[in-house]
XYZ file of C-alpha atoms in Angstrom:
731
model
C 85.724 -99.488 102.812
C 82.419 -100.895 103.781
C 80.569 -97.655 103.107
C 82.179 -97.457 99.648
C 80.761 -101.008 98.975
C 77.389 -100.101 100.313
C 77.505 -96.966 97.977
C 78.351 -98.967 94.859
C 75.519 -101.445 95.638
C 72.958 -98.848 96.044
C 74.084 -97.175 92.493
C 73.820 -100.615 90.924
C 70.493 -101.116 92.241
C 69.471 -97.830 90.893
C 70.873 -98.568 87.606
C 69.272 -101.725 87.396
C 66.032 -100.365 88.504
C 66.043 -97.864 85.618
C 67.336 -100.654 83.058
C 64.016 -102.705 84.359
C 61.684 -99.944 82.962
C 60.588 -100.748 79.497
C 61.631 -98.843 76.174
C 58.418 -97.165 76.210
C 58.875 -95.815 79.773
C 62.335 -94.761 78.804
C 61.050 -92.594 75.854
C 58.291 -91.010 78.258
C 61.037 -90.126 80.752
C 62.777 -88.259 77.872
C 59.671 -86.180 77.470
C 59.548 -85.380 81.243
C 63.351 -84.307 81.107
C 62.495 -82.086 78.238
C 60.222 -80.093 80.455
C 61.697 -77.473 82.538
C 58.614 -75.921 84.024
C 55.774 -78.304 85.573
C 53.580 -75.745 87.595
C 50.798 -78.382 88.073
C 52.980 -81.487 88.799
C 51.880 -83.412 85.835
C 54.571 -85.937 86.235
C 54.241 -86.528 89.898
C 53.734 -90.281 89.634
C 56.102 -90.802 86.851
C 58.722 -93.032 88.701
C 61.566 -94.142 86.865
C 61.785 -97.301 89.254
C 58.705 -98.591 87.814
C 58.885 -101.507 85.332
C 56.221 -100.019 82.990
C 54.582 -96.567 82.490
C 51.015 -97.810 82.399
C 50.092 -96.608 85.618
C 51.446 -93.236 85.125
C 49.178 -90.196 84.757
C 48.112 -89.431 81.258
C 49.540 -92.740 79.863
C 47.303 -95.223 78.162
C 48.571 -98.778 77.563
C 47.113 -101.908 75.838
C 48.458 -105.567 75.361
C 48.642 -106.198 71.795
C 48.003 -109.325 70.008
C 51.479 -111.355 69.887
C 52.911 -109.529 72.836
C 52.739 -110.487 76.465
C 53.712 -106.943 77.801
C 51.452 -103.950 77.622
C 52.714 -101.069 75.271
C 51.809 -97.452 75.430
C 49.067 -96.489 72.976
C 48.156 -92.952 74.199
C 49.720 -89.993 75.852
C 47.499 -87.146 77.268
C 48.872 -84.365 79.207
C 46.735 -81.365 78.453
C 46.158 -78.015 80.189
C 49.182 -78.309 82.653
C 51.088 -75.033 81.681
C 54.276 -77.251 80.716
C 57.176 -75.378 79.440
C 59.802 -77.278 77.420
C 59.831 -79.076 74.044
C 58.841 -82.048 72.251
C 61.714 -84.598 72.104
C 62.318 -86.757 69.255
C 62.312 -89.725 71.573
C 58.521 -89.900 71.441
C 58.734 -91.203 68.054
C 60.039 -94.469 69.377
C 56.732 -95.106 70.862
C 55.971 -97.504 67.923
C 52.483 -98.527 69.244
C 51.135 -95.009 70.265
C 47.944 -94.076 68.325
C 46.709 -90.810 70.303
C 49.222 -87.834 71.236
C 47.238 -84.949 73.181
C 49.481 -82.242 74.505
C 47.196 -79.386 73.887
C 46.927 -76.467 76.338
C 50.527 -76.170 77.333
C 53.542 -73.983 76.752
C 55.560 -76.096 74.657
C 58.022 -74.306 72.124
C 60.490 -75.128 69.470
C 59.622 -77.147 66.367
C 57.725 -80.379 65.875
C 60.599 -82.912 65.439
C 60.463 -84.856 62.352
C 61.236 -88.174 64.270
C 57.848 -87.953 65.953
C 56.290 -89.218 62.974
C 58.385 -92.497 63.044
C 55.569 -93.702 65.465
C 53.585 -94.891 62.399
C 50.565 -95.912 64.433
C 49.583 -92.377 65.189
C 46.226 -91.481 64.101
C 45.243 -88.485 66.232
C 47.673 -85.648 67.016
C 46.429 -82.733 69.301
C 49.154 -79.968 69.787
C 46.961 -76.934 69.684
C 47.282 -74.073 72.176
C 51.057 -74.139 72.601
C 53.945 -71.909 71.360
C 55.297 -74.104 68.762
C 57.152 -72.673 65.697
C 58.463 -73.758 62.204
C 56.724 -75.552 59.379
C 54.599 -78.748 59.311
C 56.951 -81.503 58.537
C 56.080 -83.193 55.484
C 56.488 -86.498 57.390
C 53.309 -85.831 59.155
C 51.338 -86.570 55.838
C 53.022 -89.897 55.563
C 51.350 -91.378 58.515
C 49.394 -94.229 57.093
C 46.412 -94.090 59.522
C 46.335 -90.077 60.433
C 42.771 -89.087 61.018
C 42.876 -86.087 63.176
C 45.527 -83.317 63.137
C 44.971 -80.278 65.319
C 47.953 -77.761 65.185
C 45.606 -74.680 65.852
C 46.703 -71.678 68.086
C 50.469 -71.980 67.642
C 53.000 -69.946 65.877
C 53.569 -72.248 63.115
C 54.628 -70.880 59.577
C 55.445 -71.700 56.044
C 53.087 -73.388 53.496
C 50.457 -76.091 54.104
C 52.115 -79.287 52.679
C 50.336 -80.344 49.285
C 51.005 -83.919 50.586
C 47.859 -83.645 52.886
C 45.980 -84.389 49.846
C 47.266 -87.978 50.040
C 45.951 -88.433 53.521
C 42.914 -90.543 52.436
C 41.751 -91.417 56.230
C 42.095 -87.730 57.363
C 38.754 -86.728 58.974
C 39.931 -83.441 60.891
C 42.389 -80.947 59.645
C 42.566 -77.772 62.136
C 45.351 -75.217 61.456
C 43.546 -72.042 62.420
C 45.389 -69.071 64.302
C 49.113 -69.600 63.012
C 51.122 -68.046 60.418
C 50.740 -70.315 57.543
C 51.367 -68.626 54.055
C 50.790 -69.588 50.393
C 47.810 -70.958 48.658
C 45.313 -73.595 49.938
C 46.450 -76.969 48.594
C 44.513 -77.968 45.514
C 43.130 -81.455 45.714
C 41.881 -81.368 49.410
C 38.310 -81.665 48.280
C 38.852 -84.032 45.450
C 40.977 -86.535 47.528
C 39.803 -86.284 51.233
C 36.258 -87.599 50.781
C 36.178 -88.344 54.644
C 37.143 -84.910 55.818
C 34.698 -83.643 58.330
C 36.396 -80.596 59.727
C 38.621 -78.087 57.874
C 39.673 -74.819 59.514
C 42.330 -72.679 57.952
C 41.246 -69.439 59.535
C 43.513 -66.691 60.935
C 46.621 -67.281 58.924
C 48.452 -65.439 56.003
C 47.169 -67.878 53.333
C 46.646 -66.059 49.757
C 45.777 -66.948 46.312
C 42.150 -68.264 45.212
C 39.858 -70.574 46.934
C 40.081 -74.028 45.220
C 36.816 -74.937 43.560
C 37.471 -78.663 44.506
C 36.616 -77.613 48.108
C 32.971 -77.812 47.173
C 33.420 -81.698 46.857
C 33.915 -82.098 50.742
C 30.553 -83.828 50.991
C 31.252 -85.276 54.542
C 31.965 -81.919 55.927
C 30.128 -80.856 59.104
C 29.942 -77.616 61.229
C 31.728 -74.964 59.336
C 34.231 -74.460 56.405
C 36.221 -71.739 58.092
C 38.623 -69.693 55.634
C 38.289 -66.338 57.332
C 40.910 -63.777 58.289
C 43.380 -64.697 55.603
C 44.403 -62.915 52.412
C 42.474 -64.877 49.847
C 41.633 -63.259 46.617
C 39.387 -63.681 43.588
C 35.770 -64.835 43.370
C 33.952 -67.453 45.500
C 33.674 -70.531 43.525
C 30.146 -71.514 42.512
C 31.152 -75.067 43.306
C 31.013 -74.314 47.077
C 27.319 -74.419 46.673
C 27.787 -78.263 46.444
C 28.698 -78.278 50.195
C 26.074 -79.790 52.288
C 23.255 -77.581 53.445
C 24.238 -77.998 57.039
C 27.666 -76.552 56.701
C 28.410 -72.744 57.510
C 30.705 -71.120 55.407
C 32.862 -68.469 56.815
C 35.085 -66.347 54.291
C 35.041 -62.864 56.030
C 38.054 -60.535 56.119
C 39.633 -61.762 53.172
C 40.338 -59.940 49.774
C 37.435 -61.756 47.781
C 35.772 -59.993 44.959
C 32.935 -60.351 42.783
C 29.057 -61.546 43.192
C 28.214 -63.971 45.844
C 26.739 -67.072 44.060
C 23.398 -68.133 45.061
C 23.833 -71.798 44.277
C 22.876 -74.386 46.704
C 24.241 -74.007 50.181
C 25.767 -70.592 49.201
C 22.214 -69.335 49.436
C 21.824 -70.561 52.894
C 24.510 -68.235 54.318
C 24.090 -65.329 56.346
C 25.678 -61.833 55.718
C 28.309 -62.382 58.684
C 29.872 -65.125 56.372
C 30.997 -62.847 53.792
C 31.622 -59.273 55.354
C 34.678 -57.331 55.328
C 35.570 -58.402 51.531
C 35.672 -55.061 49.941
C 35.123 -56.402 46.473
C 32.226 -58.885 47.224
C 28.786 -57.967 46.140
C 25.164 -59.218 46.239
C 22.864 -60.895 48.829
C 23.081 -61.309 51.628
C 25.466 -58.131 51.811
C 24.192 -54.664 51.310
C 26.479 -53.980 48.548
C 24.751 -54.282 45.185
C 26.570 -55.669 42.441
C 26.914 -53.055 39.739
C 26.587 -55.035 36.353
C 28.783 -53.287 33.941
C 26.929 -52.116 30.938
C 28.972 -52.126 27.894
C 28.276 -49.368 25.541
C 27.898 -50.848 21.905
C 30.396 -49.255 19.305
C 28.617 -47.660 16.456
C 29.113 -49.500 13.229
C 31.923 -48.215 10.855
C 30.545 -47.063 7.477
C 33.231 -47.313 4.976
C 32.563 -45.225 1.757
C 31.859 -47.260 -1.378
C 34.885 -46.638 -3.731
C 32.315 -46.913 -6.836
C 30.152 -43.849 -5.645
C 31.981 -40.439 -5.647
C 29.361 -38.973 -3.693
C 29.638 -41.267 -0.773
C 33.053 -39.413 -0.019
C 31.245 -36.106 0.606
C 29.644 -35.240 4.130
C 26.179 -34.318 3.952
C 24.910 -31.532 6.333
C 22.826 -33.997 8.264
C 25.683 -36.180 8.544
C 27.708 -33.371 9.966
C 25.434 -31.588 12.315
C 23.369 -34.646 13.580
C 19.559 -34.491 13.901
C 17.623 -31.439 12.917
C 15.870 -29.430 15.679
C 12.198 -30.499 14.491
C 13.242 -33.902 14.504
C 14.325 -33.885 18.030
C 11.324 -31.945 19.339
C 9.031 -34.561 17.606
C 10.813 -37.286 19.151
C 10.540 -35.688 22.539
C 6.886 -35.049 22.150
C 6.355 -38.674 21.138
C 8.280 -39.913 24.182
C 6.440 -37.729 26.331
C 2.979 -38.962 25.269
C 3.949 -42.496 25.401
C 5.507 -42.163 29.026
C 2.100 -40.511 29.884
C 0.029 -43.226 28.438
C 2.140 -45.925 30.172
C 1.842 -44.131 33.402
C -1.941 -43.710 33.201
C -2.173 -47.432 32.530
C -0.272 -48.293 35.650
C -2.346 -45.932 37.700
C -5.592 -47.467 36.261
C -4.272 -51.222 36.999
C -3.193 -49.987 40.465
C -6.337 -48.571 41.612
C -8.384 -51.416 40.122
C -6.336 -53.836 42.116
C -6.582 -51.980 45.329
C -10.387 -51.450 45.008
C -10.906 -55.109 44.016
C -8.521 -56.481 46.701
C -9.658 -54.238 49.477
C -13.061 -55.175 48.716
C -14.533 -51.676 49.575
C -17.305 -52.285 47.168
C -19.780 -55.040 46.637
C -19.876 -54.558 42.920
C -23.725 -55.723 42.974
C -26.793 -53.623 43.296
C -27.691 -50.159 41.652
C -28.382 -47.914 44.591
C -24.611 -47.636 45.975
C -22.194 -45.005 46.243
C -20.420 -43.606 43.199
C -17.384 -45.204 44.228
C -19.104 -48.552 44.392
C -20.345 -48.107 40.959
C -16.826 -47.294 39.795
C -15.513 -50.391 41.558
C -18.265 -52.541 39.797
C -16.974 -51.051 36.456
C -13.623 -52.084 37.305
C -14.044 -55.345 39.095
C -16.816 -56.837 37.272
C -19.299 -58.870 39.102
C -18.195 -59.152 42.672
C -18.859 -62.074 44.985
C -19.404 -60.544 48.326
C -22.855 -59.547 49.525
C -23.914 -56.100 50.527
C -26.098 -57.351 53.199
C -23.353 -56.964 55.764
C -23.008 -53.188 54.951
C -26.777 -52.684 54.988
C -27.295 -54.515 58.193
C -24.186 -53.334 60.059
C -26.095 -51.664 62.729
C -28.570 -54.255 63.081
C -26.477 -57.270 63.423
C -25.891 -60.168 61.067
C -23.518 -63.239 60.610
C -21.446 -62.714 57.446
C -19.778 -65.998 56.121
C -16.368 -65.098 54.382
C -15.987 -68.656 53.004
C -18.805 -69.583 50.728
C -18.100 -73.428 51.467
C -18.643 -72.748 55.327
C -21.934 -71.208 55.984
C -24.440 -71.447 58.967
C -27.200 -69.233 60.427
C -26.906 -67.140 63.698
C -29.519 -69.049 65.349
C -27.389 -72.188 64.875
C -24.407 -70.506 66.510
C -26.599 -69.154 69.540
C -28.117 -72.623 70.056
C -24.847 -74.442 70.022
C -22.800 -75.575 73.127
C -20.200 -73.199 74.110
C -17.157 -73.322 76.260
C -14.597 -70.929 77.369
C -11.179 -71.792 76.079
C -9.450 -68.633 77.353
C -9.592 -65.086 78.409
C -6.964 -62.273 77.802
C -6.707 -58.727 76.998
C -7.596 -59.650 73.550
C -10.872 -61.056 74.397
C -12.773 -64.160 75.445
C -12.451 -66.954 73.116
C -15.012 -69.904 73.137
C -15.051 -73.275 71.576
C -18.643 -73.794 69.811
C -19.751 -77.056 68.324
C -22.255 -76.328 65.758
C -25.247 -78.551 64.866
C -23.219 -80.181 62.010
C -20.837 -81.345 64.669
C -18.158 -78.941 63.355
C -16.440 -77.246 66.020
C -15.237 -73.520 65.527
C -13.521 -70.922 67.741
C -15.340 -67.788 68.432
C -13.674 -64.667 69.556
C -15.407 -61.762 71.057
C -14.096 -58.240 70.499
C -15.255 -54.849 71.760
C -18.748 -53.596 72.065
C -18.240 -50.188 70.552
C -17.339 -48.538 67.098
C -20.428 -48.966 65.185
C -19.528 -46.054 63.111
C -16.441 -47.712 61.726
C -18.137 -50.917 60.272
C -17.014 -50.243 56.709
C -13.549 -50.063 57.846
C -13.950 -53.289 59.784
C -15.658 -55.034 56.785
C -12.694 -54.105 54.628
C -10.226 -55.390 57.089
C -11.926 -58.618 57.851
C -12.568 -59.359 54.218
C -8.782 -58.842 53.619
C -7.638 -61.138 56.315
C -10.353 -63.742 55.111
C -9.031 -63.921 51.707
C -5.575 -65.166 53.025
C -5.696 -68.877 52.403
C -2.687 -71.133 53.364
C -2.301 -74.536 55.096
C -0.267 -72.963 57.910
C -2.331 -69.879 58.764
C -5.556 -70.319 60.818
C -8.571 -69.609 58.510
C -11.017 -66.701 59.302
C -14.627 -68.255 58.276
C -17.063 -65.685 59.326
C -17.822 -62.539 61.258
C -20.632 -60.809 63.257
C -21.050 -57.234 63.681
C -23.632 -55.348 65.841
C -23.499 -52.132 67.815
C -23.311 -54.137 70.960
C -21.220 -57.234 69.797
C -18.469 -58.158 67.441
C -17.467 -61.773 66.838
C -14.760 -63.589 64.765
C -15.412 -67.087 63.884
C -12.307 -69.331 63.163
C -11.487 -72.858 62.437
C -11.062 -74.691 65.408
C -7.462 -76.277 66.030
C -7.522 -79.150 68.154
C -4.011 -79.710 69.588
C -3.441 -76.608 71.602
C -0.541 -73.983 71.142
C 3.100 -74.625 70.490
C 3.764 -73.149 73.984
C 1.828 -75.877 75.593
C 3.526 -78.551 73.480
C 7.009 -77.097 74.385
C 6.459 -76.387 78.180
C 3.378 -77.996 79.045
C 0.284 -76.653 81.069
C 0.245 -75.173 84.586
C 1.360 -78.195 86.792
C 1.802 -80.519 84.050
C 4.991 -81.154 82.004
C 5.092 -81.327 78.134
C 5.405 -84.784 76.442
C 8.795 -84.295 74.607
C 8.471 -83.388 70.974
C 10.742 -85.686 68.658
C 13.025 -83.809 66.214
C 10.973 -84.838 63.255
C 7.933 -83.160 64.701
C 9.898 -80.015 65.489
C 11.349 -79.771 62.233
C 7.882 -80.118 60.578
C 6.518 -77.232 62.948
C 9.530 -75.179 61.970
C 8.924 -75.619 58.372
C 5.511 -75.010 58.503
C 5.627 -71.742 60.565
C 8.259 -70.499 58.022
C 6.032 -71.356 55.065
C 2.998 -69.583 56.686
C 4.849 -66.306 57.638
C 6.638 -66.411 54.215
C 3.001 -66.252 52.686
C 1.925 -63.368 54.754
C 4.863 -61.317 53.653
C 4.657 -62.272 50.103
C 1.031 -61.766 49.570
C -0.103 -59.586 46.709
C -0.733 -56.696 46.404
C -0.338 -56.117 50.107
C 2.803 -57.471 52.112
C 1.598 -58.094 55.368
C 3.252 -57.799 58.912
C 2.016 -60.178 61.713
C 3.823 -58.365 64.339
C 3.142 -60.718 67.217
C 5.081 -63.972 66.442
C 5.239 -66.045 69.556
C 4.426 -69.813 70.831
C 0.783 -69.025 72.002
C 0.148 -67.698 68.370
C 1.237 -70.943 66.709
C -1.486 -73.513 66.971
C -1.057 -77.350 66.306
C -3.705 -79.546 64.425
C -4.229 -83.169 64.777
C -1.294 -84.028 62.771
C 0.888 -81.445 64.486
C 0.986 -79.221 61.587
C 1.464 -75.536 62.695
C -1.009 -72.926 62.009
C -0.398 -69.170 62.785
C -3.052 -67.225 64.364
C -3.933 -63.686 65.403
C -2.826 -62.151 62.351
C -4.603 -58.731 62.180
C -6.267 -59.198 65.370
C -4.852 -55.977 66.921
C -6.123 -53.788 63.983
C -9.661 -55.378 64.376
C -9.804 -54.918 68.046
C -8.916 -51.191 67.523
C -11.629 -50.629 64.887
C -14.119 -52.611 67.168
C -13.970 -49.645 69.388
C -13.087 -50.626 72.944
C -9.425 -51.735 72.436
C -9.830 -54.243 75.136
C -12.759 -56.846 75.100
C -14.762 -57.671 78.036
C -13.366 -59.880 80.538
C -16.350 -61.616 81.923
C -18.419 -64.058 79.763
C -21.394 -62.399 78.296
C -23.096 -61.043 75.225
C -25.032 -63.314 72.673
C -23.057 -66.243 73.756
C -23.677 -66.068 77.576
C -26.900 -68.142 77.494
C -25.109 -70.956 75.628
C -22.172 -71.077 78.066
C -23.335 -73.713 80.383
C -25.630 -75.958 78.420
C -26.925 -79.287 79.801
C -25.246 -78.630 83.288
C -21.651 -78.621 81.884
C -19.254 -76.261 83.436
C -17.000 -73.987 81.183
C -13.413 -74.507 81.711
C -10.649 -71.931 81.219
C -7.633 -73.597 79.803
C -4.133 -72.503 79.755
C -2.384 -72.892 76.370
C -5.886 -73.248 74.804
C -6.466 -74.374 71.492
C -7.933 -71.375 69.690
C -6.654 -68.834 67.276
C -4.067 -66.979 69.321
C -3.931 -68.996 72.486
C -3.790 -67.251 75.874
C -2.277 -63.973 75.362
C -0.803 -62.575 78.649
C -0.853 -59.086 77.689
C -3.018 -56.686 75.562
C -0.181 -56.252 73.121
C -0.827 -56.788 69.333
C 0.719 -55.032 66.392
C -1.906 -53.901 63.677
C -1.388 -55.734 60.547
C -1.184 -52.595 58.442
C 0.743 -49.966 60.372
C -0.227 -48.232 63.590
C 1.607 -46.948 66.399
C 3.998 -49.168 68.388
C 3.126 -50.057 71.959
C 5.265 -49.378 74.983
C 5.311 -52.904 76.053
C 8.123 -55.140 74.199
C 7.977 -59.098 74.732
C 11.016 -61.212 74.635
C 10.007 -62.267 71.124
C 10.120 -58.772 69.779
C 13.026 -57.385 67.594
C 15.615 -54.997 69.517
C 14.194 -52.144 67.415
C 10.669 -52.590 68.561
C 11.547 -50.690 71.736
C 12.029 -47.343 69.790
C 8.833 -45.263 70.152
C 7.200 -44.447 67.102
C 8.674 -47.320 64.893
C 6.192 -49.078 62.917
C 6.452 -52.895 62.695
C 8.106 -54.375 59.565
C 8.500 -57.740 58.304
C 12.048 -57.766 59.676
C 10.556 -57.778 62.981
C 8.791 -60.902 62.239
C 11.837 -62.491 61.037
C 13.449 -61.688 64.555
C 10.526 -63.068 66.431
C 10.599 -66.306 64.219
C 14.503 -66.739 64.922
C 13.605 -66.363 68.759
C 11.008 -68.853 68.331
C 13.298 -71.450 66.416
C 15.873 -70.924 69.425
C 13.184 -71.801 72.052
C 12.188 -75.040 69.853
C 15.915 -75.962 69.703
C 16.763 -75.310 73.162
C 13.591 -76.267 75.003
C 13.952 -72.954 76.877
C 11.842 -70.054 76.810
C 13.095 -66.398 76.585
C 11.420 -65.354 79.694
C 13.189 -68.352 81.724
C 16.874 -67.330 80.330
C 16.032 -63.720 81.594
C 15.329 -64.718 84.989
C 17.918 -67.246 85.322
C 21.163 -66.084 83.622
C 20.566 -62.254 83.350
C 20.616 -62.363 79.435
C 18.159 -63.179 76.910
C 17.988 -66.526 75.004
C 19.492 -65.085 71.881
C 22.503 -63.596 73.543
C 22.918 -66.971 75.547
C 22.794 -68.906 72.409
C 25.118 -66.679 70.614
C 27.746 -66.728 73.251
C 27.459 -70.544 73.526
C 28.361 -70.808 69.953
C 31.367 -68.207 69.847
C 32.777 -70.067 72.904
C 32.247 -73.411 71.068
C 30.296 -75.052 73.783
C 29.351 -78.645 73.089
C 25.904 -78.985 71.446
C 24.647 -81.188 74.434
C 24.861 -77.880 76.677
C 22.704 -75.743 74.203
C 20.076 -78.165 72.609
C 17.068 -79.630 74.416
C 18.142 -82.315 76.441
C 15.354 -84.482 75.148
C 16.795 -84.235 71.623
C 20.281 -85.674 72.778
C 19.149 -89.269 71.987
C 18.517 -88.383 68.333
C 22.244 -88.455 67.281
C 21.247 -88.735 63.513
C 19.641 -85.162 63.746
C 22.779 -83.493 64.906
C 23.448 -81.864 61.458
C 19.872 -80.733 60.877
C 19.807 -79.259 64.394
C 22.979 -77.289 63.626
C 21.669 -76.159 60.311
C 18.406 -74.751 61.932
C 20.543 -73.001 64.702
C 22.509 -71.507 61.889
C 19.386 -70.163 60.286
C 17.969 -69.037 63.488
C 21.045 -66.976 64.483
C 21.088 -65.271 61.081
C 17.257 -64.417 61.782
C 18.221 -62.568 65.162
C 20.932 -60.325 63.831
C 20.857 -56.865 65.607
C 20.922 -55.180 62.405
C 17.527 -55.531 60.452
C 19.141 -55.336 57.126
C 21.401 -58.445 57.866
C 18.279 -60.692 58.743
C 17.027 -62.629 55.564
C 13.495 -62.396 54.080
C 11.310 -64.995 55.278
C 10.961 -66.305 51.853
C 14.745 -67.227 51.866
C 14.608 -68.367 55.336
C 11.729 -70.812 54.442
C 13.479 -71.933 51.377
C 16.643 -72.752 53.348
C 14.547 -74.589 56.087
C 13.013 -76.778 53.334
C 16.222 -77.960 52.135
C 17.012 -79.401 55.669
C 16.075 -83.287 55.850
C 12.998 -84.810 54.458
C 10.317 -82.663 53.043
C 7.435 -82.506 55.564
């Protein structure tokens, strides 16, 4: 009898213990009971004897105004491999704001009663095995901001009622089986929507034009891997420039609009849409040419003769008329062709400056050039004195005598396989950078003169100016503007033994834009479209205002013409006497401020063709390793893309190879594919500049399009530069 009374007492104790748990705790216990497999003991401390669940793992509580007891405001049980279902009792958590159950194996449908919890603003149920449709009740939550149901087995249409969720910021529904069209009105009504991902579903119909009104969107608008059809709306060009569009693997058709942000997208955004055409895809749009219908001539009833067919009308043009027309066409085409040939050779001769256009005792070719070019401006003195040695200014506004150069103080800035570079301060106080080339090749002076004059004519604020040159049998010099702030390599990584001062984002963006403009100018120069061939941080110099200037353009070609291929490695030549003036010591500086900086190898691509070298740097495009291939402008685009990634990440390509067994391009692309946080990719010194996040992502997007493996998928430098200029304030 006593034992029976004891048992009753214990049962009553347990009963009152459970009753002592508040209502929120009872709802959570219903969730625990709905789980039939808990491999990682997610509920190990969920004790039914507690009076409150606020100390349970994954449960967040808060004491609300007007209440003395804490209430559940958050439930987070993620990545635990839970198998079971979501019970309707969770809807009784009237104060819960955040529900996060992602990364489990929950199955069944989403209970309608869950949305009785009207305080919910964030629901994360992605990476489960949920099935069925999205309950329309989800769209009636008054505070809904974040809904992530991606990577489940949900089906049915996307509720049109989502357009009424004015506070919605993230709607992520990718990797399900949703069908039907994209609801019209998402772009018009959801002004605060920052993320929209509807990819990898079975959606059909056209892309709503109002999606272009999503002005708050960041990251990407992903509509890929669906069954969408029709054209790409031009209105999508109104999306922010920092937004990446992804519509690949659909059934879209028609030309790709080049409006606004649409012109900023790479080819991967549009691939596998058989009907799409136009830039940046390889498929060229074929404009249908409508054949005009010949006018119908009705016979006049007043003239009986109009009813009869004449022989000409019946047989067409006579043979004589056809021959006359053919001869006339041939003569016209020949005249036009001769005119084009005339203009072409006139331009070539004038621009290459193979003649001096002044003087009477010149070669026949020079007399012809004088007739074509008119009065030239280049002096013949250099040609006549090529063997004797003379200093020839290229820029008329920058002239000085050779004696002035020889008397000036000179300091060694750097030595490399591309020659020794000195800083020379002229008598006027103007500093210049003087590069010594080889000592041979006197017989190729005319070729050298033509090349150096062509390089000297290039004028752009972001390209180092070649001011003058000196040619003699035993010495060749190039005189450039002196750029005071060193190279980009030094600015990013510092000198040996000294760390670099962190560059703020505004400065980096200014450098990026300036580099793009300078390189685009080289590529678009008329009539010759040049290739730099060796874009890297040491070949980008920074002036006093941190504006970039590209250096070493055409240097490899000039060194080849100069004869030796490699300049002398010891100070000497005509500047040797001026090397140590007034007892001062010459200093060789790493990352020096001269055209080209310190080049650690003798690799340089000629400006106008030439054979490729066996050495390929970390900045060269993959196709550069193929023997016999000549450099192209798309090589420069790839190198520019690598340089952008270096500026954004703060990591040099060589460091990445040594540390991670993968190059910088592969590392960044892999990080984006795996959706690593931006904090793991970007230079840590930029993390404090939160305002620049959108701009950083936009530059990353452009950089990754520049480093596409297929050269045809890379943009032109002109297009890349225009895209960069649209990011942030104009620098």
